[in-house]
Amino acid sequence: MTETSAGSLVPEVGRLVIRFAGDSGDGMQLTGDRFTSASALFGNDLATLPEYPAEIRAPAGSLAGVSAFQVHISDHDIFTPGDAPHVLVAMNPAALKAELGTLVDGGTVIVNADTFNERNLAKAGYDHDPLEGDDLDAYRLVGAPMTSLTKEACKDLGVKPRDAERSKNFFALGLLSWMYSRPVEPTLDWINAKFKGRDLIIAANKAAFSAGHAFGETAELSDHQLIVRPAELPAGTYTNINGNTALAWGLVAAGQLSGLPVFLGSYPITPASDILHELSRQKRFNVTTFQAEDEIAAVGSALGAAYGGLLGVTTTSGPGIALKGETLGLAVSLELPLVIVNIQRGGPSTGMPTKTEAADLLMSMYGRHGESPMPVIAARTPADCFDQAIEAARIAIEHRTPVMLLSDGYLANSSEPWLLPVVEHLEPIPIEFAGDFNQVDENGDQVFWPYLRDDNMARPWAIPGTPDLMHRIGGLEKQDGSGNVSYDGANHARMIALRAERIARIPVPDVEVSGDADAELLLVGWGSTWGAITAAVRRVRNSGRKVAHVHLTHLNPMPANLGEVLSGFPKILVPEMNLGQLVRMLRDEFLVDARPVSKVSGQPFTAAELQQAILGEIGDDA
Amino acid sequence: MTDMLLPDGGIEDVPTTTRADWQSNQEVRWCPGCGDYSILTALQLLMPDLGVRREKTVFVSGIGCAARFPYYMNTYGMHSIHGRAPAIATGLALARPDLDVWVVGGDGDILSIGGNHLIHALRRNIDINILLFNNQIYGLTKGQFSPTSERGKVTKSSPIGSCATPFNPVSLAIGAEASFVARTHDMDRHHMQEMFKRAYEHPGTSIVEVYQNCNVFNDGAFETITKKDVRDDMLIPLCHGEPIRFGSEGQFGVARYDGGVEIVEVAEVGVDALLVHDEARVDPSTAFALSRLAENPDRPTPVGVFRAVDRGEYGEALRGQVDQMATDRGEGDLRALLHSLPTWTV
């Protein structure tokens, strides 16, 4: 128990999972985001999971229109947005109906009681009022008339009733801030900054926030007041970051570290568009963003810029990668640096664009015409998107190759505290443009051969504008060295072998085994499953059982020690948000009996699911 | 921009060159008699007169017979993929305003598979020069109808005649907000050079349609209008500021009629009734009407500059935003960016 400034005793809990749910128009993403920010500034470790419908505005009050935001706050380091929430905030009957099943037994349900009228209950498919019946007996119910109290609080401000009603999400935020002892200043400051110049809206939102806070206090909800202490994280300065912002900043950083202007060619697509938005705001870092007419022009323009000596980047999701495929083949053939970012989502086709999946690994590896090898790397956490964007650019530039960087909808939108890197410690990316002849022809004249390779087996990056080095490149097969068009079969075979070898030889760091090196079972993961696997492994090990984990960032080429690591474990499980793609690659490459654990429901794995999968493999006896 | 990207640019001290300096060491491999040869010659002869540097010149092409063009120019060049040259050239021209970027392609490449890139390049008005070699046929794939083949065209893929209405490339370009549109043909080197020079000098996207004979799969497609003995009566030269008049005796002209334009006999209507060509007219409707005079190139057909208006180049505007943001808010500082969201210290 901790003494608060008011002198009352507040129960402490180690961690808490809260799920905000409401109609798409209720502002639940914003409410969740503000609660998260306040918790971050308070010093909690946290992880978030925003979930919203694909439609911008599904019919109001319908189950299809429910938008949710889950946040996991903790006093220790955590890796996932939490399995089942302890607290559910439901702004209408549809939100309650859609989300109640996720809540832990005995959890707290906070509802906007004003919305539980006949019409809304019918829209949600209730034939009775759940607040009146026994539906919620297993839970602690807090019913607050949020709409009417918000309107009342705004009554004297001169705000239109409709605008006042829109502030009810701030009432919810105020109530939650009271119940879970969040600092109020960050939220009030944010309201001032966000709505600057719109005084009435500032006043209404603040009034609603204060009314919610006061409601918690006066309705004697103080016995529920819980506090999650700040986490003991490594020393340093932190910010709360989501994956897409981190990725965009990583691209900015790669431009700064290489001294190259950044050129982003992109076409809007969920869930990748936020990278285009963020980079469009960062033009002063010598970043050019070009919103192209289609996915093909997006990658084409980026390749054109790369040919011109810039850091060419294109960002998209799975369907966009399919469209870009032919140009990626050209990039492989031209051997130019290019970063391709795939924020994966549920497929095939439009699939579930706002839900997460990681089923584009095999497409990244093999989804092009011809023998078309390309390095593939994957980020594992939101903050890791920053590091991997730099890594992708580094490989692309040093080895003159397109590089596929994989993230997913979960990493893109969820957030975590990020120990900010010291800029001076980021390693520069050396650039070398060709400036001189590199060969002597049969007449003894100095000439330039565009496909003469360096120690990395990379060809020279000779950009237009360089005197004397005029040359032509293209998609037709080239003679090894001179780069002249060649239809010679033996030369083609040699060029295919060279393209394969130069990618296979890219040095990547060894994997490190976490957990028990002498365990019977090894989990092998890639991408965003890192959090859930890490949490599950920790739970199993805390119960006294042995298990190990390796996580792949570099999927092509794979770490040199991976085969040896795999051979040290009798059992291998590969959790993936697909039907088993990495597992195929591992079986193919290493002839090991790796088994898949699949989840393709549009949701990331929970730690509980993977804990169960692990125990299913090693037996749950202690 | 690093210094490396902008080596001693500028138009001063451009070395004097000859045609030979612009010829690459690659063997030209079009079919003997192909119209592409005369276009290549016209351009290689023109380049020394433009006062440009070879290393600052880039030819980007897609796929097709015409798309082999870059291999034969002693400049930088990229032979890319079918239809995508305007998109790749757009990225290059945005990235490198110091370069002269040319796009070369045929009617299948630029109007069919690459049609989307063409119309968006034209509307944006980025500084690239597009040379559209229109032979009304797919040559490299050995003779299928193209988007400019006339209705009823009998080819391997349309044995009893094509059912599709063709594009008129000049009409399409004007409809796509093009700021510079011209037409020429492969039988007249001087006219080609004049059009190419005008296209080069135009700030923004320029497109030049070149009627080009494919002597293997569509021989004589333009003979009705381009053959020396019929040319005077079948080609309508467009000259800025002059009445539009043609015919061996200057006996024909173009006049306004019913909201559009029509061909008239000068003797009947008088010289004063002829339309005076204004390529700089902002309203594109007259240029469009001129492009409709001949549905297919088998009737009197206008050649020359249909439209040349200056409406602001896209790349300059886009790069201007980069500079503006740097001026308004200072050069980017990575540390400040990373600390731009709320932070806390442990």
PDB file of C-alpha atoms in Angstrom, chain A residues 515-599:
ATOM      1  CA  GLY A 515      16.285 -19.034 -22.024  1.00  0.00           C
ATOM      2  CA  ASP A 516      17.694 -22.455 -21.304  1.00  0.00           C
ATOM      3  CA  ALA A 517      20.376 -23.680 -23.677  1.00  0.00           C
ATOM      4  CA  ASP A 518      19.841 -27.216 -22.385  1.00  0.00           C
ATOM      5  CA  ALA A 519      16.075 -27.163 -22.842  1.00  0.00           C
ATOM      6  CA  GLU A 520      14.269 -29.843 -24.781  1.00  0.00           C
ATOM      7  CA  LEU A 521      12.274 -27.280 -26.755  1.00  0.00           C
ATOM      8  CA  LEU A 522      13.368 -24.291 -28.813  1.00  0.00           C
ATOM      9  CA  LEU A 523      10.939 -21.649 -30.068  1.00  0.00           C
ATOM     10  CA  VAL A 524      11.981 -19.948 -33.291  1.00  0.00           C
ATOM     11  CA  GLY A 525      10.186 -16.723 -34.133  1.00  0.00           C
ATOM     12  CA  TRP A 526      10.392 -13.784 -36.495  1.00  0.00           C
ATOM     13  CA  GLY A 527       8.756 -10.365 -36.547  1.00  0.00           C
ATOM     14  CA  SER A 528       6.130  -9.184 -34.085  1.00  0.00           C
ATOM     15  CA  THR A 529       5.692 -12.552 -32.348  1.00  0.00           C
ATOM     16  CA  TRP A 530       8.759 -11.631 -30.289  1.00  0.00           C
ATOM     17  CA  GLY A 531       6.691 -10.057 -27.497  1.00  0.00           C
ATOM     18  CA  ALA A 532       4.284 -12.939 -27.016  1.00  0.00           C
ATOM     19  CA  ILE A 533       7.014 -15.582 -27.320  1.00  0.00           C
ATOM     20  CA  THR A 534       9.228 -13.752 -24.819  1.00  0.00           C
ATOM     21  CA  ALA A 535       6.373 -13.400 -22.326  1.00  0.00           C
ATOM     22  CA  ALA A 536       5.313 -17.035 -22.735  1.00  0.00           C
ATOM     23  CA  VAL A 537       8.872 -18.294 -22.342  1.00  0.00           C
ATOM     24  CA  ARG A 538       9.280 -16.231 -19.190  1.00  0.00           C
ATOM     25  CA  ARG A 539       6.077 -17.635 -17.692  1.00  0.00           C
ATOM     26  CA  VAL A 540       7.083 -21.208 -18.426  1.00  0.00           C
ATOM     27  CA  ARG A 541      10.573 -20.683 -17.024  1.00  0.00           C
ATOM     28  CA  ASN A 542       9.161 -18.945 -13.942  1.00  0.00           C
ATOM     29  CA  SER A 543       7.184 -22.123 -13.303  1.00  0.00           C
ATOM     30  CA  GLY A 544      10.457 -24.040 -13.195  1.00  0.00           C
ATOM     31  CA  ARG A 545      10.368 -25.584 -16.661  1.00  0.00           C
ATOM     32  CA  LYS A 546      13.052 -25.245 -19.312  1.00  0.00           C
ATOM     33  CA  VAL A 547      12.533 -23.697 -22.731  1.00  0.00           C
ATOM     34  CA  ALA A 548      14.633 -21.653 -25.159  1.00  0.00           C
ATOM     35  CA  HIS A 549      13.923 -18.996 -27.785  1.00  0.00           C
ATOM     36  CA  VAL A 550      15.728 -17.556 -30.803  1.00  0.00           C
ATOM     37  CA  HIS A 551      14.264 -14.739 -32.845  1.00  0.00           C
ATOM     38  CA  LEU A 552      15.242 -14.013 -36.420  1.00  0.00           C
ATOM     39  CA  THR A 553      15.695 -10.468 -37.683  1.00  0.00           C
ATOM     40  CA  HIS A 554      17.555 -11.547 -40.798  1.00  0.00           C
ATOM     41  CA  LEU A 555      15.485 -13.991 -42.799  1.00  0.00           C
ATOM     42  CA  ASN A 556      17.596 -13.820 -45.947  1.00  0.00           C
ATOM     43  CA  PRO A 557      20.375 -14.542 -45.584  1.00  0.00           C
ATOM     44  CA  MET A 558      19.871 -16.340 -42.293  1.00  0.00           C
ATOM     45  CA  PRO A 559      22.430 -16.118 -39.474  1.00  0.00           C
ATOM     46  CA  ALA A 560      25.400 -18.416 -40.042  1.00  0.00           C
ATOM     47  CA  ASN A 561      25.049 -20.161 -36.674  1.00  0.00           C
ATOM     48  CA  LEU A 562      21.339 -20.931 -37.004  1.00  0.00           C
ATOM     49  CA  GLY A 563      21.780 -24.507 -38.237  1.00  0.00           C
ATOM     50  CA  GLU A 564      24.054 -25.333 -35.345  1.00  0.00           C
ATOM     51  CA  VAL A 565      21.633 -23.774 -32.850  1.00  0.00           C
ATOM     52  CA  LEU A 566      18.671 -25.712 -34.266  1.00  0.00           C
ATOM     53  CA  SER A 567      20.583 -28.989 -34.113  1.00  0.00           C
ATOM     54  CA  GLY A 568      21.015 -28.558 -30.352  1.00  0.00           C
ATOM     55  CA  PHE A 569      17.305 -28.959 -29.570  1.00  0.00           C
ATOM     56  CA  PRO A 570      15.226 -32.130 -29.961  1.00  0.00           C
ATOM     57  CA  LYS A 571      12.022 -30.139 -30.430  1.00  0.00           C
ATOM     58  CA  ILE A 572      11.421 -26.935 -32.362  1.00  0.00           C
ATOM     59  CA  LEU A 573       8.226 -24.879 -32.428  1.00  0.00           C
ATOM     60  CA  VAL A 574       7.731 -21.963 -34.811  1.00  0.00           C
ATOM     61  CA  PRO A 575       4.887 -19.584 -33.866  1.00  0.00           C
ATOM     62  CA  GLU A 576       3.794 -17.496 -36.832  1.00  0.00           C
ATOM     63  CA  MET A 577       0.823 -15.378 -37.840  1.00  0.00           C
ATOM     64  CA  ASN A 578       0.401 -17.517 -40.960  1.00  0.00           C
ATOM     65  CA  LEU A 579      -0.085 -21.218 -41.675  1.00  0.00           C
ATOM     66  CA  GLY A 580       3.620 -21.979 -41.391  1.00  0.00           C
ATOM     67  CA  GLN A 581       6.037 -20.091 -43.628  1.00  0.00           C
ATOM     68  CA  LEU A 582       9.281 -19.736 -41.676  1.00  0.00           C
ATOM     69  CA  VAL A 583       8.802 -23.321 -40.570  1.00  0.00           C
ATOM     70  CA  ARG A 584       8.943 -24.398 -44.234  1.00  0.00           C
ATOM     71  CA  MET A 585      12.112 -22.404 -44.786  1.00  0.00           C
ATOM     72  CA  LEU A 586      13.752 -23.996 -41.729  1.00  0.00           C
ATOM     73  CA  ARG A 587      12.737 -27.524 -42.710  1.00  0.00           C
ATOM     74  CA  ASP A 588      13.948 -26.878 -46.242  1.00  0.00           C
ATOM     75  CA  GLU A 589      17.248 -25.303 -45.290  1.00  0.00           C
ATOM     76  CA  PHE A 590      18.207 -27.338 -42.235  1.00  0.00           C
ATOM     77  CA  LEU A 591      16.244 -30.627 -42.505  1.00  0.00           C
ATOM     78  CA  VAL A 592      14.930 -30.236 -38.949  1.00  0.00           C
ATOM     79  CA  ASP A 593      11.586 -31.432 -37.610  1.00  0.00           C
ATOM     80  CA  ALA A 594      10.295 -27.952 -36.818  1.00  0.00           C
ATOM     81  CA  ARG A 595       6.539 -27.690 -36.088  1.00  0.00           C
ATOM     82  CA  PRO A 596       4.274 -24.721 -36.742  1.00  0.00           C
ATOM     83  CA  VAL A 597       2.057 -22.869 -34.277  1.00  0.00           C
ATOM     84  CA  SER A 598      -0.324 -20.795 -36.352  1.00  0.00           C
ATOM     85  CA  LYS A 599      -2.661 -17.930 -35.693  1.00  0.00           C
TER      86      LYS A 599
END
